[in-house]
XYZ file of C-alpha atoms in Angstrom:
444
model
C 103.995 121.172 45.004
C 107.313 123.027 45.184
C 107.134 126.291 43.268
C 110.502 127.857 43.981
C 113.578 127.875 41.797
C 115.339 125.559 44.297
C 113.989 122.443 42.578
C 116.373 120.574 40.260
C 117.109 121.968 36.811
C 114.889 120.495 34.085
C 112.405 119.214 36.672
C 109.698 119.029 34.024
C 111.768 116.797 31.750
C 112.484 114.432 34.644
C 108.767 114.287 35.428
C 107.957 113.447 31.827
C 110.448 110.605 31.715
C 109.231 109.129 34.989
C 105.478 109.469 34.461
C 104.929 108.660 30.790
C 103.845 105.054 31.362
C 101.305 106.173 33.985
C 99.925 108.761 31.573
C 99.535 106.231 28.740
C 97.669 103.878 31.065
C 95.191 106.656 31.866
C 94.197 106.989 28.204
C 91.824 104.827 26.208
C 93.022 105.581 22.680
C 95.307 102.585 22.344
C 95.743 103.098 18.580
C 97.954 106.105 19.377
C 100.182 104.377 21.932
C 103.057 103.756 19.530
C 102.821 107.289 18.109
C 102.919 108.705 21.629
C 105.935 106.601 22.590
C 107.796 107.613 19.416
C 107.005 111.286 20.062
C 108.323 111.005 23.601
C 111.532 109.407 22.329
C 112.002 112.289 19.882
C 111.399 114.769 22.698
C 113.941 113.058 24.939
C 116.543 113.159 22.167
C 115.864 116.857 21.497
C 115.253 118.100 25.036
C 113.854 121.510 25.826
C 115.345 124.342 23.751
C 117.832 126.646 25.456
C 119.243 130.040 24.546
C 121.976 128.185 22.659
C 119.331 127.196 20.092
C 119.005 129.809 17.345
C 115.196 129.736 17.465
C 115.212 130.469 21.213
C 118.274 132.698 21.566
C 116.146 135.578 22.906
C 113.696 133.518 24.979
C 114.803 131.796 28.162
C 112.482 128.909 29.068
C 114.142 128.051 32.388
C 111.332 129.676 34.336
C 108.981 127.150 32.754
C 111.093 124.009 32.602
C 112.490 124.201 36.136
C 109.042 123.959 37.682
C 107.209 120.716 38.388
C 103.606 120.254 37.206
C 100.563 118.097 37.709
C 99.698 116.214 34.505
C 96.225 115.170 35.707
C 94.121 118.311 36.341
C 91.349 118.069 38.908
C 88.044 118.155 37.067
C 85.914 119.761 39.799
C 85.162 123.445 39.348
C 82.790 126.175 40.503
C 82.873 128.473 37.474
C 79.679 130.490 37.457
C 77.763 131.939 34.543
C 78.599 135.406 35.887
C 82.340 134.664 35.776
C 82.027 133.367 32.245
C 79.986 136.405 31.204
C 82.914 138.624 32.216
C 85.103 136.778 29.713
C 82.653 137.178 26.860
C 83.073 139.877 24.250
C 79.424 140.825 24.432
C 78.783 138.249 21.750
C 75.134 137.359 22.358
C 74.908 136.247 18.729
C 78.045 134.075 18.916
C 78.347 130.406 19.679
C 80.730 129.574 22.490
C 82.323 126.384 23.721
C 83.820 126.143 27.188
C 86.501 123.782 28.433
C 87.171 123.827 32.192
C 90.199 121.939 33.503
C 90.494 120.264 30.119
C 86.931 118.923 29.962
C 84.206 120.154 27.603
C 81.419 121.683 29.704
C 78.175 121.625 27.765
C 76.310 123.436 30.533
C 78.649 126.430 30.077
C 78.496 126.308 26.281
C 76.059 127.541 23.683
C 76.225 125.737 20.354
C 73.658 126.327 17.628
C 75.806 125.460 14.613
C 74.371 122.802 12.329
C 75.685 120.605 9.507
C 79.160 120.393 11.046
C 81.088 117.849 13.050
C 82.191 119.189 16.417
C 83.648 116.981 19.156
C 85.981 117.375 22.078
C 89.373 116.052 21.035
C 89.354 113.317 23.665
C 85.900 112.101 22.544
C 86.906 112.177 18.883
C 89.962 110.053 19.626
C 87.703 107.425 21.198
C 85.142 107.463 18.380
C 85.726 104.665 15.874
C 84.022 106.485 12.992
C 86.578 109.312 13.251
C 89.561 106.986 13.177
C 90.118 107.511 9.448
C 90.067 111.294 9.974
C 92.868 111.066 12.498
C 94.817 108.621 10.369
C 94.674 111.202 7.569
C 95.083 114.472 9.443
C 96.492 113.961 12.930
C 100.020 115.336 13.152
C 100.202 115.713 9.353
C 101.835 119.131 9.444
C 102.998 119.314 13.053
C 105.100 116.152 13.170
C 108.703 116.194 14.401
C 108.819 119.991 14.456
C 110.053 120.727 17.974
C 110.278 119.535 21.548
C 106.887 121.050 22.328
C 105.015 119.616 19.344
C 106.420 116.197 20.165
C 105.391 116.633 23.799
C 101.926 117.557 22.630
C 101.678 114.471 20.472
C 102.772 112.350 23.420
C 100.273 113.874 25.878
C 97.427 115.483 23.887
C 94.018 114.876 25.394
C 92.224 118.229 25.564
C 90.911 120.498 22.831
C 88.478 120.084 19.954
C 87.919 118.688 16.473
C 85.786 120.694 14.015
C 85.010 119.781 10.423
C 83.021 122.211 8.264
C 81.629 120.320 5.233
C 81.699 121.467 1.629
C 80.009 124.829 0.948
C 78.783 125.220 4.551
C 79.140 128.796 5.783
C 79.047 129.260 9.561
C 77.686 132.750 9.977
C 78.351 133.108 13.706
C 81.887 133.273 15.109
C 82.709 130.484 17.570
C 84.484 131.509 20.796
C 86.493 128.712 22.440
C 87.281 129.214 26.153
C 89.984 127.224 27.932
C 89.646 127.776 31.685
C 91.729 126.402 34.544
C 90.365 126.578 38.112
C 90.695 124.863 41.514
C 94.142 123.460 40.751
C 96.183 123.284 43.955
C 99.386 122.501 42.056
C 101.097 123.857 38.980
C 99.259 122.265 36.051
C 100.352 121.163 32.582
C 97.767 121.144 29.759
C 98.499 119.729 26.315
C 95.756 121.140 24.122
C 95.161 119.862 20.601
C 92.872 121.496 18.037
C 92.067 120.221 14.559
C 90.074 122.380 12.131
C 89.105 121.108 8.677
C 87.372 123.613 6.383
C 86.185 121.811 3.282
C 85.856 123.234 -0.229
C 83.824 126.442 -0.365
C 83.216 126.486 3.409
C 83.775 129.357 5.847
C 84.329 129.643 9.621
C 85.690 132.089 12.214
C 87.196 130.962 15.540
C 88.160 133.015 18.597
C 90.401 131.262 21.139
C 91.194 132.441 24.675
C 92.844 130.896 27.763
C 92.092 131.884 31.377
C 93.775 130.779 34.611
C 91.661 131.497 37.714
C 94.271 130.224 40.208
C 97.445 131.593 41.757
C 99.286 128.375 40.901
C 101.100 128.234 37.581
C 99.537 126.862 34.420
C 101.596 125.753 31.432
C 99.557 125.275 28.263
C 101.306 123.544 25.389
C 98.902 123.973 22.485
C 99.034 122.625 18.930
C 96.480 123.702 16.336
C 96.292 122.303 12.793
C 94.164 124.148 10.232
C 93.336 122.631 6.843
C 91.715 125.032 4.379
C 90.513 123.464 1.133
C 89.919 125.125 -2.314
C 87.813 128.304 -2.193
C 87.436 127.964 1.575
C 88.020 130.653 4.214
C 89.231 130.164 7.792
C 89.873 132.946 10.321
C 91.427 132.151 13.697
C 91.741 134.920 16.300
C 93.908 134.321 19.367
C 93.063 136.585 22.300
C 95.890 136.170 24.834
C 95.093 138.013 28.054
C 95.791 135.559 30.860
C 97.156 136.294 34.357
C 100.761 136.492 35.570
C 100.921 132.816 36.589
C 100.280 131.553 33.063
C 102.664 130.266 30.428
C 101.574 129.541 26.871
C 103.513 127.733 24.164
C 101.333 127.890 21.053
C 102.121 126.081 17.802
C 99.704 126.753 14.945
C 100.070 125.131 11.533
C 97.940 126.144 8.552
C 97.894 124.160 5.309
C 96.062 125.788 2.408
C 94.865 124.453 -0.924
C 94.329 126.521 -4.085
C 92.121 129.636 -4.044
C 91.797 129.561 -0.245
C 92.187 132.292 2.363
C 93.418 131.732 5.914
C 93.972 134.374 8.585
C 95.556 134.041 12.027
C 95.374 137.142 14.218
C 97.241 137.112 17.526
C 96.467 139.712 20.198
C 98.833 139.382 23.179
C 98.122 141.377 26.335
C 98.547 138.951 29.260
C 100.482 135.909 30.407
C 103.909 135.745 32.025
C 105.595 134.103 29.043
C 103.967 133.535 25.664
C 105.598 131.908 22.665
C 103.641 131.844 19.394
C 104.955 129.643 16.586
C 102.981 130.109 13.382
C 103.655 128.050 10.252
C 101.775 128.499 6.954
C 102.169 125.985 4.122
C 100.767 127.015 0.741
C 99.831 123.938 -1.253
C 98.327 125.426 -4.413
C 98.024 128.577 -6.516
C 96.041 131.778 -5.856
C 96.316 131.389 -2.073
C 96.096 134.274 0.396
C 97.651 134.010 3.863
C 97.235 136.746 6.480
C 99.019 137.089 9.842
C 98.454 140.085 12.091
C 99.553 140.658 15.659
C 99.263 143.285 18.371
C 101.363 142.916 21.518
C 100.933 145.284 24.476
C 102.757 144.141 27.603
C 104.504 145.552 30.674
C 106.181 144.536 33.941
C 108.446 141.538 33.214
C 106.228 139.841 30.614
C 107.685 138.215 27.509
C 105.896 137.610 24.209
C 107.752 135.897 21.362
C 106.290 135.632 17.845
C 107.951 133.245 15.384
C 106.260 133.055 11.980
C 106.998 131.225 8.751
C 105.271 131.199 5.363
C 106.187 128.594 2.753
C 105.348 129.803 -0.770
C 105.439 126.559 -2.752
C 103.239 127.487 -5.759
C 102.947 130.494 -8.106
C 100.515 133.417 -7.897
C 100.113 133.471 -4.120
C 100.199 136.220 -1.506
C 101.115 136.479 2.165
C 100.809 139.446 4.484
C 102.369 139.785 7.935
C 101.832 142.863 10.091
C 102.909 142.802 13.747
C 102.818 145.769 16.125
C 104.439 145.793 19.566
C 104.101 148.199 22.500
C 106.392 147.468 25.444
C 106.457 149.029 28.912
C 108.167 148.301 32.233
C 110.812 145.585 31.883
C 108.891 143.643 29.263
C 110.570 141.875 26.377
C 109.287 141.245 22.882
C 110.651 138.969 20.173
C 109.678 138.814 16.511
C 111.226 136.463 13.967
C 109.306 136.312 10.704
C 110.392 134.089 7.826
C 109.218 133.925 4.232
C 110.382 131.073 1.993
C 109.747 131.338 -1.757
C 110.326 128.160 -3.777
C 111.885 128.382 -7.232
C 108.555 127.496 -8.888
C 106.618 130.071 -6.849
C 106.741 132.822 -9.483
C 104.456 135.880 -9.143
C 104.627 135.623 -5.349
C 103.659 138.741 -3.424
C 104.918 138.607 0.164
C 104.797 141.474 2.658
C 106.229 141.424 6.166
C 106.383 144.292 8.654
C 107.175 144.540 12.372
C 106.909 147.931 14.129
C 107.589 148.484 17.820
C 107.350 151.248 20.406
C 109.332 151.155 23.663
C 107.654 153.148 26.429
C 110.339 152.692 29.089
C 114.094 152.301 29.338
C 113.773 148.784 30.728
C 111.709 147.445 27.822
C 113.375 145.572 24.952
C 112.554 144.083 21.562
C 114.567 141.679 19.414
C 113.283 141.642 15.846
C 114.521 139.691 12.854
C 112.525 139.612 9.602
C 113.891 137.130 7.026
C 113.350 136.361 3.343
C 114.666 133.325 1.472
C 113.761 133.714 -2.202
C 114.600 131.193 -4.932
C 112.282 132.594 -7.636
C 113.077 135.641 -9.788
C 109.634 137.043 -10.670
C 108.396 138.020 -7.211
C 107.433 141.041 -5.170
C 108.671 140.608 -1.613
C 109.358 143.183 1.084
C 110.133 143.187 4.767
C 111.031 145.723 7.403
C 111.090 146.521 11.088
C 111.222 149.648 13.237
C 111.928 150.251 16.925
C 111.445 153.645 18.536
C 109.588 155.932 20.910
C 106.469 158.025 20.434
C 106.695 161.074 18.176
C 107.338 164.025 20.495
C 105.907 166.580 18.049
C 102.640 164.681 17.748
C 102.522 164.295 21.534
C 103.081 168.028 21.998
C 100.358 168.828 19.451
C 97.776 166.779 21.366
C 98.819 168.111 24.773
C 98.600 171.679 23.482
C 94.910 171.021 22.900
C 94.224 170.133 26.514
C 94.656 166.369 26.294
C 96.500 164.781 29.215
C 99.853 163.122 28.605
C 98.505 159.609 29.249
C 95.526 160.095 26.973
C 97.691 161.655 24.260
C 100.051 158.680 24.424
C 97.093 156.305 24.270
C 95.627 158.001 21.203
C 98.948 157.850 19.361
C 99.469 154.205 20.320
C 95.970 153.257 19.217
C 96.630 154.864 15.835
C 99.949 153.014 15.701
C 98.336 149.599 16.355
C 95.115 150.154 14.450
C 96.103 148.881 10.995
C 96.829 145.433 12.465
C 93.089 145.232 13.248
C 91.789 146.245 9.845
C 90.895 142.766 8.622
C 88.825 141.884 11.721
C 85.166 141.845 10.734
C 83.911 140.831 14.210
C 82.899 144.120 15.790
C 82.755 142.864 19.441
C 86.301 141.542 19.064
C 87.518 144.911 17.785
C 85.828 146.627 20.720
C 87.390 144.186 23.207
C 90.874 144.790 21.833
C 90.358 148.553 22.047
C 89.246 148.230 25.692
C 92.235 146.033 26.540
C 94.531 148.566 24.916
C 93.046 151.319 27.116
C 93.385 149.123 30.221
C 97.015 148.280 29.495
C 97.780 151.971 28.924
C 95.901 152.855 32.138
C 93.550 155.381 30.544
C 89.793 155.655 30.813
C 88.860 156.548 27.251
C 87.024 154.864 24.407
C 88.759 154.610 21.056
C-alpha cells in the first residue's frame, strides 16, 4: 500500500466510490442496504470537509484523506495477555471488553455484568430480536450530520450495543479496548457504539483505542448515548494512541428529564484527533457535563468541537476544557451553547484554558453562545498564556527542578477538569500520563 503523499488527492474518497458495492456484499444485514446506499450518496454530495468549511477552518484533513486504506482488516492477531495488561488501568475490579481488528475477542475480555444486554454491534445487527431496537435508535441523533457520520452509517460494522434496563445499576466501570494489530496496510475502521440507559439505571464506560502497527489506522467512530429519566451515564474517552493513528470521533448524547450524562475526553496521543460532541436535552432538570484535558507535543493536533442544545427549562450544562501544548502541536476548541426561547432558568457554563509551552505551539479557541431566552445564567470564556513565572520561581527557590516545578503547576492547572471522575484508577492513569508527557518522574 502506498503511504506517501504522492498518491492522488482525495484517494480515500475515490476508494469509497469504487469499493462500496464490494463492501455491501460482504455484509449480512440486508435490512440496512438502502440506508447505507443513501448515506453514501449524502457523503458523495458533501465530500470531505476542507479548511474552507467553517467547522474545519483550523483543521486540515489532507493528511488523512490523501492516503489509501484497507477496508477489510485482517482478523488474525497475536495480542498477549501481558500486552493487554499494560493497557489496563490496574482495574482488577472492572469489567473489560476487547475488540481486536474489529472483532470482539471473548478470550481477552472479562464480563461479569448481569441483567443487561451486551452484544458486538455486528452481531446485534444480525440478530432478529434486536431489529426493533435498531429501527428505533440507529442513527436517530447522528443522521445527516457530516461527511464522517454518513460514512460511518454506510460502513459501520464494528463496536458494541449495550442496553441497561430500568433501575439496574452497574457498579463496576466497563473498559472497552479497540486494538489494531498485524495490519500490513493502512486500515480504516468504522466503529459504531449504541448505549441505552433506561429509567433509573446507571453505567460508566471507559473507551480507548490502540494501534500496535507502524502502518496508519483511521478510526471513524460514532457513539449514540440515550439517557432516560433519572438515569446516569458517564463515558470517559482515554485517547493515547501512537503517532500513526487518526481518530475522528462523533459522540451524540440525548437526555430525558432528570437525567445526568457526562463525557470526559482525555487526549494525550494520536497524530490527529477530532472530537465532535453533541448534547441534546429533551426534558427539564437535566444535567450535562463535558470535561477535557489535552496534553500534546511534536506535530500532534487535537480538535474539540462541542455543542449543547438547551431545549427545555431548568437545565444545566458545564463545559471545562484544559489544553497544554508543546513542540509544534496545535489545539482547537470550538464550544457552542444553544438556548431555546422556552428554555428559561438555564444555567450554562463554558470555559477553555490553555498553556503554550513552546513558541511553535498554537491554539485556536472559539467559545459561542446563542441565547433566545431571557431568564438564564450563561457564561463562557477562554484564556491562552504561559506558566506564571512568579509561581515557577517560588517553587525553584525551594530546590525543585525546573521540569518538576513546571509539572506541578501544570497538574494544578489541569486538575479541576478531573474533579468529577469517581474512578480512582482512571484518575491515577491520567496523572501518570501527564507526568510522562511532561517528561518528569514524579507522582502527583
